[in-house]
């Protein structure tokens, strides 16, 4: 006996373990995804392929099919979803933040913004955004940064770094630190002032969401850690809700597809690549 | 086979970027005092790399003016540690690179520090050009053209590195403003022939540079010119 729990024998320990299966926590995956208690309004639950609440300081990861729509929701207004995406077929093709800003001639992420790889193709597209507070300049936190700011950066500690969580998430898909490029983050905005100063905007409040559509099979890595420029000295980050469901990739019928000549050619390159592979 | 130097051949390869005859070139000299331990000229369109020892200073001369020198840096002893744009920007709280900017790795460690700079600001947002991204930016008719990513990949491969090791880079002498509404793009440069930047290695650093061959935007003033790379060592950093 340990306290009131009988775990003295294997059978008793097994019964004790199994009795825990119905427990719930505030941060957990919901399986099957169709059973999510937080399924997005207007989405047929039977189309859900991923449903999860990511803990503050936690991370998640998944390989998703082309045409998957991924919703990230900032439940409390304190989430910060740091995101990396990779071509699941050839993961050395991955998010390229410089091209993602330069090619659309726009530094700030918003509806219709493509997340581009370094191969001239679209990995994913931002197709909905009720927050408009995002950042593609500052990346995520390093161990060095979190040790200076919070005194600790270990994944199991009180103030994990985003890079530490990306490292763990990536390893689960065969990726190593060499495979981790600069990332983007959602829900905590940064703006560039005239002299180049990076000005903190913070969040748009609780309940906002961002939807991404996968334009090819993707490895998605998400770290939910404070933005590096978060001015609070405490490590404050809220839960992050993740849902994904089957839809269609972007097509010429979508307004963003032909919104600029650069973007249209990026989608053409993506389709060209996938069709040659038989996808 | 003759061993005579073939000084001119006929080629059917499309002509790459070349600078106009009569372009003003100023080869200048090192921006900081010290013994010159390396002094090399980089032809237009070509890659370059060297290991710069901790404490040594690399001067890059913009010989023809407004010639983008795309630049990546790696810890010479463990290249999985490499330059990180977001870490560099977040630590200094500013989107532009100027004198005093510490160029940091993805681990947050100083790789190099800008110790001299003769133009208003340097860019690290605009990334590198590539054959692939040229098809988006200018059209598929540019796909055959050379690009900085080609230079990075070719030079990186000499050091055992691959596309997995390429990340967002620095562009010495390139001008990429971010406007109030987030509009961002490569515009006319702020440099001139002979202007220099000097960066001190804070650890032993492998520096890879692409002398940008882009001919479809003003990053080279549509006139790709040479670069001069000078590494100097001062007495008090001798070891």
Short mmCIF file of N, CA and C in Angstrom, two decimals, chain B residues 77-231:
data_model
loop_
_atom_site.label_atom_id
_atom_site.label_comp_id
_atom_site.label_asym_id
_atom_site.label_seq_id
_atom_site.Cartn_x
_atom_site.Cartn_y
_atom_site.Cartn_z
N UNK B 77 34.00 24.44 -35.34
CA UNK B 77 34.27 23.13 -34.73
C UNK B 77 32.99 22.29 -34.60
N UNK B 78 31.84 22.91 -34.74
CA UNK B 78 30.56 22.18 -34.69
C UNK B 78 29.54 22.96 -35.51
N UNK B 79 29.53 22.72 -36.83
CA UNK B 79 28.70 23.57 -37.69
C UNK B 79 27.20 23.39 -37.50
N UNK B 80 26.79 22.47 -36.62
CA UNK B 80 25.35 22.45 -36.30
C UNK B 80 24.98 23.72 -35.53
N UNK B 81 26.00 24.38 -34.97
CA UNK B 81 25.77 25.71 -34.39
C UNK B 81 26.08 26.74 -35.47
N UNK B 82 25.11 27.56 -35.79
CA UNK B 82 25.24 28.44 -36.95
C UNK B 82 24.48 29.74 -36.72
N UNK B 83 24.70 30.65 -37.64
CA UNK B 83 24.08 31.97 -37.54
C UNK B 83 22.56 31.85 -37.45
N UNK B 84 21.96 32.71 -36.63
CA UNK B 84 20.51 32.73 -36.48
C UNK B 84 20.03 34.18 -36.57
N UNK B 85 19.26 34.46 -37.60
CA UNK B 85 18.68 35.80 -37.73
C UNK B 85 17.80 36.14 -36.53
N UNK B 86 16.83 35.27 -36.17
CA UNK B 86 15.93 35.68 -35.09
C UNK B 86 16.64 35.87 -33.76
N UNK B 87 17.63 35.03 -33.46
CA UNK B 87 18.35 35.23 -32.20
C UNK B 87 19.10 36.55 -32.22
N UNK B 88 19.73 36.85 -33.35
CA UNK B 88 20.46 38.12 -33.46
C UNK B 88 19.52 39.31 -33.26
N UNK B 89 18.35 39.24 -33.89
CA UNK B 89 17.42 40.37 -33.80
C UNK B 89 16.79 40.47 -32.42
N UNK B 90 16.38 39.32 -31.86
CA UNK B 90 15.69 39.37 -30.56
C UNK B 90 16.62 39.86 -29.47
N UNK B 91 17.89 39.43 -29.49
CA UNK B 91 18.82 39.84 -28.43
C UNK B 91 19.05 41.34 -28.48
N UNK B 92 19.11 41.91 -29.68
CA UNK B 92 19.39 43.35 -29.74
C UNK B 92 18.10 44.17 -29.82
N UNK B 93 16.95 43.51 -30.02
CA UNK B 93 15.68 44.23 -30.05
C UNK B 93 15.53 45.15 -31.23
N UNK B 94 16.22 44.81 -32.33
CA UNK B 94 16.19 45.68 -33.50
C UNK B 94 16.35 44.83 -34.76
N UNK B 95 15.68 45.26 -35.83
CA UNK B 95 15.64 44.46 -37.05
C UNK B 95 16.83 44.71 -37.98
N UNK B 96 17.65 45.72 -37.70
CA UNK B 96 18.75 46.04 -38.60
C UNK B 96 20.10 45.76 -37.93
N UNK B 97 21.09 45.52 -38.76
CA UNK B 97 22.44 45.24 -38.27
C UNK B 97 23.28 46.50 -38.43
N UNK B 98 23.94 46.88 -37.34
CA UNK B 98 24.78 48.09 -37.34
C UNK B 98 26.05 47.79 -36.55
N UNK B 99 26.94 48.80 -36.44
CA UNK B 99 28.13 48.61 -35.61
C UNK B 99 27.69 48.25 -34.19
N UNK B 100 28.33 47.25 -33.63
CA UNK B 100 27.98 46.79 -32.30
C UNK B 100 27.05 45.59 -32.29
N UNK B 101 26.40 45.33 -33.41
CA UNK B 101 25.51 44.16 -33.45
C UNK B 101 26.31 42.88 -33.22
N UNK B 102 25.81 42.07 -32.30
CA UNK B 102 26.41 40.76 -32.05
C UNK B 102 25.66 39.74 -32.90
N UNK B 103 26.39 39.07 -33.77
CA UNK B 103 25.79 38.08 -34.67
C UNK B 103 25.78 36.75 -33.93
N UNK B 104 24.56 36.32 -33.58
CA UNK B 104 24.43 35.18 -32.67
C UNK B 104 24.03 33.90 -33.39
N UNK B 105 24.34 32.80 -32.73
CA UNK B 105 23.93 31.49 -33.22
C UNK B 105 22.54 31.15 -32.71
N UNK B 106 21.99 30.04 -33.20
CA UNK B 106 20.70 29.56 -32.72
C UNK B 106 20.74 29.12 -31.27
N UNK B 107 21.93 29.00 -30.72
CA UNK B 107 22.06 28.72 -29.29
C UNK B 107 22.18 30.01 -28.48
N UNK B 108 22.14 31.15 -29.17
CA UNK B 108 22.25 32.44 -28.49
C UNK B 108 23.68 32.90 -28.27
N UNK B 109 24.65 32.12 -28.74
CA UNK B 109 26.06 32.47 -28.50
C UNK B 109 26.58 33.45 -29.54
N UNK B 110 27.45 34.39 -29.15
CA UNK B 110 28.06 35.29 -30.13
C UNK B 110 28.98 34.52 -31.08
N UNK B 111 28.73 34.65 -32.37
CA UNK B 111 29.63 34.10 -33.38
C UNK B 111 30.63 35.17 -33.80
N UNK B 112 30.09 36.36 -34.13
CA UNK B 112 30.92 37.48 -34.57
C UNK B 112 30.25 38.77 -34.10
N UNK B 113 31.04 39.85 -34.07
CA UNK B 113 30.52 41.15 -33.68
C UNK B 113 30.92 42.18 -34.73
N UNK B 114 29.98 43.04 -35.10
CA UNK B 114 30.28 44.08 -36.07
C UNK B 114 31.09 45.17 -35.36
N UNK B 115 32.36 45.33 -35.73
CA UNK B 115 33.23 46.29 -35.05
C UNK B 115 33.53 47.51 -35.92
N UNK B 116 33.10 47.48 -37.16
CA UNK B 116 33.24 48.65 -38.03
C UNK B 116 32.22 48.56 -39.13
N UNK B 117 31.65 49.71 -39.52
CA UNK B 117 30.57 49.67 -40.50
C UNK B 117 30.46 51.03 -41.16
N UNK B 118 30.62 51.07 -42.47
CA UNK B 118 30.64 52.36 -43.16
C UNK B 118 29.35 52.65 -43.93
N UNK B 119 28.29 51.88 -43.68
CA UNK B 119 26.98 52.27 -44.25
C UNK B 119 25.94 52.32 -43.13
N UNK B 120 24.82 52.97 -43.39
CA UNK B 120 23.87 53.25 -42.33
C UNK B 120 23.38 52.00 -41.62
N UNK B 121 23.03 51.00 -42.38
CA UNK B 121 22.54 49.77 -41.77
C UNK B 121 22.72 48.63 -42.75
N UNK B 122 22.87 47.45 -42.19
CA UNK B 122 23.05 46.25 -42.99
C UNK B 122 21.81 45.38 -42.85
N UNK B 123 21.58 44.54 -43.84
CA UNK B 123 20.35 43.75 -43.86
C UNK B 123 20.59 42.32 -43.41
N UNK B 124 19.64 41.81 -42.62
CA UNK B 124 19.63 40.36 -42.34
C UNK B 124 18.21 39.80 -42.42
N UNK B 125 17.32 40.51 -43.08
CA UNK B 125 15.94 40.05 -43.23
C UNK B 125 15.70 39.44 -44.60
N UNK B 126 16.38 39.98 -45.60
CA UNK B 126 16.03 39.67 -47.00
C UNK B 126 16.41 38.29 -47.49
N UNK B 127 17.23 37.57 -46.75
CA UNK B 127 17.59 36.21 -47.17
C UNK B 127 18.40 36.20 -48.46
N UNK B 128 18.54 35.01 -48.99
CA UNK B 128 19.35 34.80 -50.20
C UNK B 128 18.46 34.59 -51.40
N UNK B 129 18.98 34.97 -52.57
CA UNK B 129 18.24 34.65 -53.79
C UNK B 129 18.54 33.21 -54.19
N UNK B 130 17.67 32.64 -54.97
CA UNK B 130 17.87 31.28 -55.44
C UNK B 130 17.20 31.12 -56.79
N UNK B 131 17.64 30.09 -57.50
CA UNK B 131 16.97 29.77 -58.76
C UNK B 131 15.48 29.56 -58.51
N UNK B 132 15.18 28.86 -57.41
CA UNK B 132 13.80 28.50 -57.12
C UNK B 132 12.96 29.73 -56.79
N UNK B 133 13.48 30.57 -55.89
CA UNK B 133 12.66 31.74 -55.52
C UNK B 133 12.62 32.76 -56.65
N UNK B 134 13.63 32.76 -57.51
CA UNK B 134 13.54 33.65 -58.68
C UNK B 134 12.32 33.33 -59.54
N UNK B 135 11.93 32.05 -59.58
CA UNK B 135 10.75 31.72 -60.40
C UNK B 135 9.50 32.35 -59.82
N UNK B 136 9.46 32.53 -58.50
CA UNK B 136 8.32 33.20 -57.87
C UNK B 136 8.40 34.70 -58.08
N UNK B 137 9.60 35.23 -57.86
CA UNK B 137 9.75 36.69 -57.81
C UNK B 137 9.72 37.32 -59.20
N UNK B 138 10.29 36.60 -60.18
CA UNK B 138 10.46 37.24 -61.49
C UNK B 138 9.88 36.43 -62.64
N UNK B 139 9.61 35.16 -62.40
CA UNK B 139 9.04 34.32 -63.45
C UNK B 139 9.94 33.15 -63.79
N UNK B 140 9.35 32.16 -64.42
CA UNK B 140 10.08 30.93 -64.70
C UNK B 140 11.18 31.11 -65.75
N UNK B 141 11.14 32.22 -66.47
CA UNK B 141 12.20 32.47 -67.45
C UNK B 141 13.55 32.74 -66.78
N UNK B 142 13.56 32.96 -65.47
CA UNK B 142 14.83 33.22 -64.76
C UNK B 142 15.41 31.96 -64.12
N UNK B 143 14.73 30.83 -64.28
CA UNK B 143 15.13 29.62 -63.54
C UNK B 143 16.55 29.18 -63.88
N UNK B 144 17.04 29.50 -65.06
CA UNK B 144 18.38 29.05 -65.44
C UNK B 144 19.48 29.90 -64.80
N UNK B 145 19.11 31.04 -64.25
CA UNK B 145 20.14 31.96 -63.75
C UNK B 145 20.77 31.45 -62.45
N UNK B 146 22.00 31.87 -62.23
CA UNK B 146 22.73 31.52 -61.01
C UNK B 146 22.13 32.29 -59.83
N UNK B 147 22.32 31.74 -58.63
CA UNK B 147 21.78 32.40 -57.44
C UNK B 147 22.66 32.17 -56.24
N UNK B 148 22.39 32.95 -55.18
CA UNK B 148 23.21 32.83 -53.96
C UNK B 148 23.06 31.45 -53.32
N UNK B 149 21.87 30.88 -53.39
CA UNK B 149 21.69 29.57 -52.78
C UNK B 149 22.57 28.53 -53.47
N UNK B 150 22.75 28.69 -54.79
CA UNK B 150 23.67 27.80 -55.51
C UNK B 150 25.09 27.97 -54.96
N UNK B 151 25.49 29.21 -54.78
CA UNK B 151 26.83 29.47 -54.22
C UNK B 151 26.97 28.89 -52.81
N UNK B 152 25.94 29.11 -51.98
CA UNK B 152 25.99 28.59 -50.60
C UNK B 152 26.09 27.06 -50.62
N UNK B 153 25.27 26.42 -51.45
CA UNK B 153 25.26 24.95 -51.47
C UNK B 153 26.61 24.41 -51.96
N UNK B 154 27.15 25.04 -53.00
CA UNK B 154 28.41 24.57 -53.56
C UNK B 154 29.55 24.76 -52.56
N UNK B 155 29.60 25.93 -51.95
CA UNK B 155 30.69 26.21 -51.01
C UNK B 155 30.51 25.40 -49.72
N UNK B 156 29.26 25.28 -49.25
CA UNK B 156 29.00 24.49 -48.04
C UNK B 156 29.40 23.04 -48.24
N UNK B 157 29.19 22.52 -49.46
CA UNK B 157 29.51 21.11 -49.71
C UNK B 157 31.00 20.85 -49.56
N UNK B 158 31.82 21.85 -49.79
CA UNK B 158 33.27 21.70 -49.59
C UNK B 158 33.61 21.49 -48.12
N UNK B 159 32.68 21.85 -47.24
CA UNK B 159 32.91 21.70 -45.80
C UNK B 159 32.03 20.59 -45.23
N UNK B 160 31.47 19.75 -46.10
CA UNK B 160 30.64 18.64 -45.62
C UNK B 160 29.24 19.05 -45.22
N UNK B 161 28.83 20.24 -45.61
CA UNK B 161 27.50 20.73 -45.23
C UNK B 161 26.54 20.61 -46.41
N UNK B 162 25.24 20.57 -46.10
CA UNK B 162 24.21 20.38 -47.13
C UNK B 162 23.12 21.43 -46.96
N UNK B 163 22.05 21.24 -47.73
CA UNK B 163 20.94 22.20 -47.63
C UNK B 163 20.34 22.23 -46.23
N UNK B 164 20.51 21.14 -45.48
CA UNK B 164 20.02 21.15 -44.09
C UNK B 164 20.73 22.20 -43.24
N UNK B 165 21.92 22.57 -43.69
CA UNK B 165 22.73 23.50 -42.89
C UNK B 165 22.55 24.96 -43.30
N UNK B 166 21.77 25.19 -44.33
CA UNK B 166 21.56 26.58 -44.78
C UNK B 166 20.35 27.17 -44.05
N UNK B 167 20.55 28.36 -43.54
CA UNK B 167 19.47 29.08 -42.86
C UNK B 167 19.45 30.52 -43.36
N UNK B 168 18.50 31.29 -42.88
CA UNK B 168 18.42 32.70 -43.25
C UNK B 168 19.75 33.38 -42.94
N UNK B 169 20.17 34.28 -43.81
CA UNK B 169 21.54 34.78 -43.80
C UNK B 169 21.58 36.30 -43.61
N UNK B 170 22.81 36.80 -43.66
CA UNK B 170 23.07 38.25 -43.65
C UNK B 170 23.36 38.70 -45.07
N UNK B 171 23.05 39.96 -45.36
CA UNK B 171 23.40 40.53 -46.66
C UNK B 171 24.13 41.84 -46.45
N UNK B 172 25.48 41.75 -46.46
CA UNK B 172 26.26 42.98 -46.32
C UNK B 172 26.03 43.86 -47.54
N UNK B 173 25.81 45.13 -47.31
CA UNK B 173 25.66 46.16 -48.35
C UNK B 173 24.33 46.09 -49.09
N UNK B 174 23.35 45.35 -48.53
CA UNK B 174 22.02 45.31 -49.14
C UNK B 174 21.06 46.09 -48.24
N UNK B 175 20.02 46.65 -48.85
CA UNK B 175 19.11 47.54 -48.14
C UNK B 175 17.69 47.00 -48.22
N UNK B 176 17.15 46.58 -47.06
CA UNK B 176 15.80 46.03 -47.00
C UNK B 176 15.02 46.74 -45.89
N UNK B 177 14.33 47.83 -46.22
CA UNK B 177 13.53 48.51 -45.20
C UNK B 177 12.23 47.75 -44.90
N UNK B 178 11.75 47.91 -43.66
CA UNK B 178 10.41 47.43 -43.29
C UNK B 178 9.57 48.68 -43.04
N UNK B 179 8.53 48.86 -43.82
CA UNK B 179 7.70 50.06 -43.69
C UNK B 179 6.59 49.84 -42.66
N UNK B 180 5.87 50.92 -42.35
CA UNK B 180 4.95 50.89 -41.21
C UNK B 180 3.87 49.83 -41.37
N UNK B 181 3.45 49.56 -42.60
CA UNK B 181 2.40 48.56 -42.80
C UNK B 181 2.96 47.16 -43.02
N UNK B 182 4.26 47.00 -42.79
CA UNK B 182 4.87 45.69 -42.96
C UNK B 182 5.43 45.47 -44.35
N UNK B 183 5.20 46.41 -45.25
CA UNK B 183 5.78 46.26 -46.59
C UNK B 183 7.30 46.15 -46.45
N UNK B 184 7.87 45.21 -47.16
CA UNK B 184 9.29 44.91 -47.02
C UNK B 184 9.82 44.54 -48.39
N UNK B 185 11.02 45.01 -48.71
CA UNK B 185 11.58 44.63 -50.00
C UNK B 185 12.97 45.20 -50.18
N UNK B 186 13.65 44.69 -51.20
CA UNK B 186 15.01 45.13 -51.52
C UNK B 186 14.92 46.39 -52.36
N UNK B 187 15.51 47.47 -51.87
CA UNK B 187 15.48 48.75 -52.59
C UNK B 187 16.92 49.20 -52.83
N UNK B 188 17.05 50.37 -53.47
CA UNK B 188 18.38 50.88 -53.82
C UNK B 188 19.29 50.90 -52.59
N UNK B 189 20.55 50.58 -52.81
CA UNK B 189 21.49 50.42 -51.72
C UNK B 189 21.95 51.73 -51.10
N UNK B 190 22.61 51.59 -49.93
CA UNK B 190 23.11 52.74 -49.17
C UNK B 190 24.63 52.82 -49.23
N UNK B 191 25.24 51.93 -50.02
CA UNK B 191 26.69 51.80 -50.02
C UNK B 191 27.31 52.52 -51.22
N UNK B 192 28.60 52.39 -51.39
CA UNK B 192 29.34 53.05 -52.47
C UNK B 192 30.66 52.33 -52.65
N UNK B 193 31.35 52.53 -53.76
CA UNK B 193 32.62 51.83 -53.97
C UNK B 193 33.60 52.08 -52.83
N UNK B 194 34.18 51.00 -52.31
CA UNK B 194 35.18 51.10 -51.25
C UNK B 194 34.63 51.09 -49.84
N UNK B 195 33.30 51.12 -49.69
CA UNK B 195 32.74 51.06 -48.32
C UNK B 195 32.98 49.68 -47.74
N UNK B 196 33.10 49.66 -46.39
CA UNK B 196 33.53 48.42 -45.74
C UNK B 196 32.67 48.09 -44.51
N UNK B 197 32.71 46.83 -44.15
CA UNK B 197 32.22 46.38 -42.86
C UNK B 197 33.32 45.52 -42.25
N UNK B 198 33.47 45.58 -40.93
CA UNK B 198 34.48 44.77 -40.24
C UNK B 198 33.79 43.96 -39.16
N UNK B 199 34.00 42.66 -39.17
CA UNK B 199 33.37 41.78 -38.18
C UNK B 199 34.44 40.94 -37.49
N UNK B 200 34.39 40.97 -36.18
CA UNK B 200 35.36 40.24 -35.36
C UNK B 200 34.80 38.88 -34.97
N UNK B 201 35.61 37.85 -35.15
CA UNK B 201 35.18 36.51 -34.76
C UNK B 201 35.23 36.38 -33.24
N UNK B 202 34.11 35.94 -32.66
CA UNK B 202 34.07 35.73 -31.21
C UNK B 202 34.34 34.27 -30.85
N UNK B 203 34.36 33.42 -31.85
CA UNK B 203 34.86 32.04 -31.72
C UNK B 203 35.49 31.72 -33.08
N UNK B 204 36.06 30.55 -33.25
CA UNK B 204 36.54 30.18 -34.58
C UNK B 204 35.32 29.97 -35.46
N UNK B 205 35.23 30.75 -36.54
CA UNK B 205 33.99 30.78 -37.32
C UNK B 205 34.29 30.45 -38.78
N UNK B 206 33.49 29.54 -39.34
CA UNK B 206 33.51 29.32 -40.78
C UNK B 206 32.55 30.33 -41.41
N UNK B 207 33.10 31.18 -42.26
CA UNK B 207 32.29 32.20 -42.94
C UNK B 207 32.14 31.78 -44.40
N UNK B 208 30.90 31.74 -44.87
CA UNK B 208 30.64 31.45 -46.27
C UNK B 208 29.94 32.67 -46.87
N UNK B 209 30.47 33.13 -47.98
CA UNK B 209 29.91 34.32 -48.63
C UNK B 209 29.57 33.97 -50.07
N UNK B 210 28.42 34.49 -50.51
CA UNK B 210 28.08 34.45 -51.93
C UNK B 210 28.14 35.87 -52.47
N UNK B 211 28.99 36.09 -53.45
CA UNK B 211 29.00 37.38 -54.13
C UNK B 211 27.80 37.37 -55.09
N UNK B 212 26.76 38.04 -54.67
CA UNK B 212 25.41 37.83 -55.23
C UNK B 212 25.34 38.05 -56.74
N UNK B 213 24.84 37.05 -57.47
CA UNK B 213 24.72 37.16 -58.93
C UNK B 213 23.38 37.70 -59.41
N UNK B 214 22.53 38.12 -58.48
CA UNK B 214 21.16 38.51 -58.86
C UNK B 214 21.16 39.69 -59.83
N UNK B 215 20.41 39.55 -60.90
CA UNK B 215 20.33 40.62 -61.90
C UNK B 215 18.91 41.12 -62.10
N UNK B 216 18.02 40.75 -61.18
CA UNK B 216 16.60 41.10 -61.37
C UNK B 216 16.09 42.09 -60.33
N UNK B 217 16.96 42.57 -59.45
CA UNK B 217 16.56 43.59 -58.47
C UNK B 217 17.78 44.43 -58.11
N UNK B 218 17.59 45.52 -57.35
CA UNK B 218 18.71 46.47 -57.15
C UNK B 218 19.75 46.05 -56.13
N UNK B 219 19.74 44.78 -55.67
CA UNK B 219 20.69 44.38 -54.62
C UNK B 219 22.14 44.48 -55.09
N UNK B 220 22.36 44.52 -56.40
CA UNK B 220 23.71 44.70 -56.94
C UNK B 220 23.78 45.95 -57.81
N UNK B 221 22.82 46.80 -57.70
CA UNK B 221 22.73 47.95 -58.60
C UNK B 221 22.70 47.49 -60.06
N UNK B 222 22.25 46.28 -60.29
CA UNK B 222 22.18 45.68 -61.63
C UNK B 222 23.57 45.65 -62.30
N UNK B 223 24.60 45.55 -61.45
CA UNK B 223 25.98 45.64 -61.95
C UNK B 223 26.90 44.87 -60.99
N UNK B 224 26.87 43.54 -61.03
CA UNK B 224 27.61 42.76 -60.03
C UNK B 224 29.12 42.98 -60.11
N UNK B 225 29.69 43.33 -58.98
CA UNK B 225 31.10 43.72 -58.93
C UNK B 225 31.85 42.84 -57.92
N UNK B 226 33.18 42.92 -57.89
CA UNK B 226 33.96 42.05 -56.98
C UNK B 226 33.84 42.46 -55.51
N UNK B 227 34.27 41.56 -54.65
CA UNK B 227 34.42 41.86 -53.23
C UNK B 227 35.88 41.62 -52.86
N UNK B 228 36.34 42.28 -51.81
CA UNK B 228 37.67 41.97 -51.27
C UNK B 228 37.48 41.54 -49.81
N UNK B 229 38.13 40.44 -49.46
CA UNK B 229 38.01 39.88 -48.12
C UNK B 229 39.40 39.94 -47.47
N UNK B 230 39.49 40.65 -46.35
CA UNK B 230 40.78 40.82 -45.67
C UNK B 230 40.61 40.39 -44.21
N UNK B 231 41.45 39.46 -43.78
CA UNK B 231 41.44 39.06 -42.37
C UNK B 231 42.69 39.62 -41.71
#
